[in-house]
mmCIF file with all atom_site columns, C-alpha atoms in Angstrom:
data_model
loop_
_atom_site.group_PDB
_atom_site.id
_atom_site.type_symbol
_atom_site.label_atom_id
_atom_site.label_alt_id
_atom_site.label_comp_id
_atom_site.label_asym_id
_atom_site.label_entity_id
_atom_site.label_seq_id
_atom_site.pdbx_PDB_ins_code
_atom_site.Cartn_x
_atom_site.Cartn_y
_atom_site.Cartn_z
_atom_site.occupancy
_atom_site.B_iso_or_equiv
_atom_site.pdbx_formal_charge
_atom_site.auth_seq_id
_atom_site.auth_comp_id
_atom_site.auth_asym_id
_atom_site.auth_atom_id
_atom_site.pdbx_PDB_model_num
ATOM 1  C CA . ILE P 1 1  ? -10.187 2.879  -0.963  1.00 69.00 ? 283 ILE P CA 1
ATOM 2  C CA . ASP P 1 2  ? -13.471 4.197  -0.345  1.00 86.00 ? 284 ASP P CA 1
ATOM 3  C CA . ILE P 1 3  ? -13.829 6.692  -3.307  1.00 86.00 ? 285 ILE P CA 1
ATOM 4  C CA . ASN P 1 4  ? -17.115 8.008  -1.908  1.00 88.00 ? 286 ASN P CA 1
ATOM 5  C CA . SER P 1 5  ? -15.966 8.970  1.159   1.00 90.00 ? 287 SER P CA 1
ATOM 6  C CA . MET P 1 6  ? -12.695 10.335 0.027   1.00 86.00 ? 288 MET P CA 1
ATOM 7  C CA . ALA P 1 7  ? -14.591 12.450 -2.513  1.00 84.00 ? 289 ALA P CA 1
ATOM 8  C CA . ASN P 1 8  ? -16.777 13.846 0.595   1.00 84.00 ? 290 ASN P CA 1
ATOM 9  C CA . LYS P 1 9  ? -13.651 14.804 2.448   1.00 84.00 ? 291 LYS P CA 1
ATOM 10 C CA . ILE P 1 10 ? -12.513 16.845 -0.177  1.00 80.00 ? 292 ILE P CA 1
ATOM 11 C CA . TYR P 1 11 ? -15.760 18.723 -0.735  1.00 77.00 ? 293 TYR P CA 1
ATOM 12 C CA . SER P 1 12 ? -15.649 19.596 2.599   1.00 77.00 ? 294 SER P CA 1
ATOM 13 C CA . LYS P 1 13 ? -12.410 20.851 2.996   1.00 75.00 ? 295 LYS P CA 1
ATOM 14 C CA . LEU P 1 14 ? -13.597 23.520 -0.096  1.00 75.00 ? 296 LEU P CA 1
ATOM 15 C CA . GLU P 1 15 ? -13.214 27.160 0.732   1.00 68.00 ? 297 GLU P CA 1
ATOM 16 C CA . PHE P 1 16 ? -11.262 30.123 0.001   1.00 67.00 ? 298 PHE P CA 1
ATOM 17 C CA . ILE P 1 17 ? -10.323 32.440 2.756   1.00 65.00 ? 299 ILE P CA 1
ATOM 18 C CA . CYS P 1 18 ? -9.687  35.983 1.861   1.00 70.00 ? 300 CYS P CA 1
ATOM 19 C CA . GLN P 1 19 ? -8.736  38.946 4.392   1.00 72.00 ? 301 GLN P CA 1
ATOM 20 C CA . SER P 1 20 ? -10.093 36.086 7.069   1.00 76.00 ? 302 SER P CA 1
ATOM 21 C CA . ASN P 1 21 ? -13.384 35.861 4.917   1.00 76.00 ? 303 ASN P CA 1
ATOM 22 C CA . LYS P 1 22 ? -14.268 32.271 4.488   1.00 75.00 ? 304 LYS P CA 1
ATOM 23 C CA . HIS P 1 23 ? -16.542 31.905 0.917   1.00 74.00 ? 305 HIS P CA 1
ATOM 24 C CA . PRO P 1 24 ? -17.365 28.299 -0.230  1.00 74.00 ? 306 PRO P CA 1
ATOM 25 C CA . ILE P 1 25 ? -16.551 27.315 -3.462  1.00 76.00 ? 307 ILE P CA 1
ATOM 26 C CA . SER P 1 26 ? -17.546 24.136 -5.717  1.00 79.00 ? 308 SER P CA 1
ATOM 27 C CA . CYS P 1 27 ? -16.592 22.245 -8.238  1.00 84.00 ? 309 CYS P CA 1
ATOM 28 C CA . SER P 1 28 ? -17.543 19.229 -10.904 1.00 87.00 ? 310 SER P CA 1
ATOM 29 C CA . VAL P 1 29 ? -15.175 16.252 -10.785 1.00 88.00 ? 311 VAL P CA 1
ATOM 30 C CA . GLY P 1 30 ? -15.313 12.823 -12.898 1.00 91.00 ? 312 GLY P CA 1
ATOM 31 C CA . ILE P 1 31 ? -13.035 10.183 -11.289 1.00 90.00 ? 313 ILE P CA 1
ATOM 32 C CA . SER P 1 32 ? -11.962 7.554  -13.071 1.00 90.00 ? 314 SER P CA 1
ATOM 33 C CA . GLN P 1 33 ? -10.332 4.022  -11.031 1.00 86.00 ? 315 GLN P CA 1
ATOM 34 C CA . SER P 1 34 ? -7.725  1.829  -12.480 1.00 83.00 ? 316 SER P CA 1
ATOM 35 C CA . SER P 1 35 ? -8.524  -1.990 -13.042 1.00 83.00 ? 317 SER P CA 1
ATOM 36 C CA . LYS P 1 36 ? -7.268  -4.647 -15.055 1.00 83.00 ? 318 LYS P CA 1
ATOM 37 C CA . GLU P 1 37 ? -8.982  -3.416 -18.081 1.00 83.00 ? 319 GLU P CA 1
ATOM 38 C CA . ILE P 1 38 ? -8.337  0.486  -17.340 1.00 83.00 ? 320 ILE P CA 1
ATOM 39 C CA . ASN P 1 39 ? -4.663  1.069  -16.280 1.00 80.00 ? 321 ASN P CA 1
ATOM 40 C CA . THR P 1 40 ? -3.395  3.941  -18.751 1.00 90.00 ? 322 THR P CA 1
ATOM 41 C CA . PHE P 1 41 ? -3.140  7.398  -17.984 1.00 91.00 ? 323 PHE P CA 1
ATOM 42 C CA . ASN P 1 42 ? -5.055  7.978  -21.677 1.00 93.00 ? 324 ASN P CA 1
ATOM 43 C CA . GLN P 1 43 ? -7.893  5.715  -20.192 1.00 92.00 ? 325 GLN P CA 1
ATOM 44 C CA . LEU P 1 44 ? -8.273  6.814  -16.930 1.00 91.00 ? 326 LEU P CA 1
ATOM 45 C CA . TYR P 1 45 ? -7.972  10.000 -18.039 1.00 93.00 ? 327 TYR P CA 1
ATOM 46 C CA . GLU P 1 46 ? -10.812 9.931  -21.014 1.00 93.00 ? 328 GLU P CA 1
ATOM 47 C CA . ASN P 1 47 ? -13.285 8.237  -18.673 1.00 92.00 ? 329 ASN P CA 1
ATOM 48 C CA . ALA P 1 48 ? -13.185 11.013 -15.793 1.00 92.00 ? 330 ALA P CA 1
ATOM 49 C CA . ASP P 1 49 ? -13.333 13.452 -18.829 1.00 93.00 ? 331 ASP P CA 1
ATOM 50 C CA . LYS P 1 50 ? -16.390 11.426 -19.910 1.00 91.00 ? 332 LYS P CA 1
ATOM 51 C CA . VAL P 1 51 ? -18.292 11.280 -15.859 1.00 92.00 ? 333 VAL P CA 1
ATOM 52 C CA . LEU P 1 52 ? -17.345 14.677 -15.398 1.00 92.00 ? 334 LEU P CA 1
ATOM 53 C CA . TYR P 1 53 ? -19.963 16.485 -18.045 1.00 90.00 ? 335 TYR P CA 1
ATOM 54 C CA . THR P 1 54 ? -22.284 14.049 -16.318 1.00 90.00 ? 336 THR P CA 1
ATOM 55 C CA . SER P 1 55 ? -21.639 15.553 -12.728 1.00 89.00 ? 337 SER P CA 1
ATOM 56 C CA . LYS P 1 56 ? -22.116 19.111 -14.469 1.00 89.00 ? 338 LYS P CA 1
ATOM 57 C CA . GLU P 1 57 ? -25.177 18.337 -15.969 1.00 89.00 ? 339 GLU P CA 1
ATOM 58 C CA . LYS P 1 58 ? -26.461 17.288 -12.379 1.00 88.00 ? 340 LYS P CA 1
ATOM 59 C CA . GLY P 1 59 ? -25.942 20.652 -10.924 1.00 84.00 ? 341 GLY P CA 1
ATOM 60 C CA . ARG P 1 60 ? -23.416 22.295 -8.547  1.00 76.00 ? 342 ARG P CA 1
ATOM 61 C CA . ALA P 1 61 ? -20.657 20.467 -6.642  1.00 81.00 ? 343 ALA P CA 1
ATOM 62 C CA . LYS P 1 62 ? -21.165 17.130 -8.052  1.00 87.00 ? 344 LYS P CA 1
ATOM 63 C CA . TYR P 1 63 ? -18.916 14.151 -8.532  1.00 88.00 ? 345 TYR P CA 1
ATOM 64 C CA . THR P 1 64 ? -19.302 11.000 -10.780 1.00 91.00 ? 346 THR P CA 1
ATOM 65 C CA . ILE P 1 65 ? -17.769 7.762  -10.441 1.00 89.00 ? 347 ILE P CA 1
ATOM 66 C CA . TYR P 1 66 ? -16.839 5.930  -13.689 1.00 91.00 ? 348 TYR P CA 1
ATOM 67 C CA . THR P 1 67 ? -18.185 2.420  -14.420 1.00 84.00 ? 349 THR P CA 1
ATOM 68 C CA . ASN P 1 68 ? -17.579 0.211  -17.108 1.00 76.00 ? 350 ASN P CA 1
ATOM 69 C CA . LYS P 1 69 ? -21.407 -0.679 -16.704 1.00 65.00 ? 351 LYS P CA 1
#
């Protein structure tokens, strides 16, 4: 799975429609993938939460992928 492509597809679909008017919305996202070392929900959640704050520091509508490097 190409995470970057998936995240970009999600961002391209973000909009709020109210009374036939489109309003773009944005969000910051932290992404973590499972691996041999990272395989419990708590580990995934903690890693995604860490990089979420990195995304917020970069500005609006950003995502960051956790790497254990």
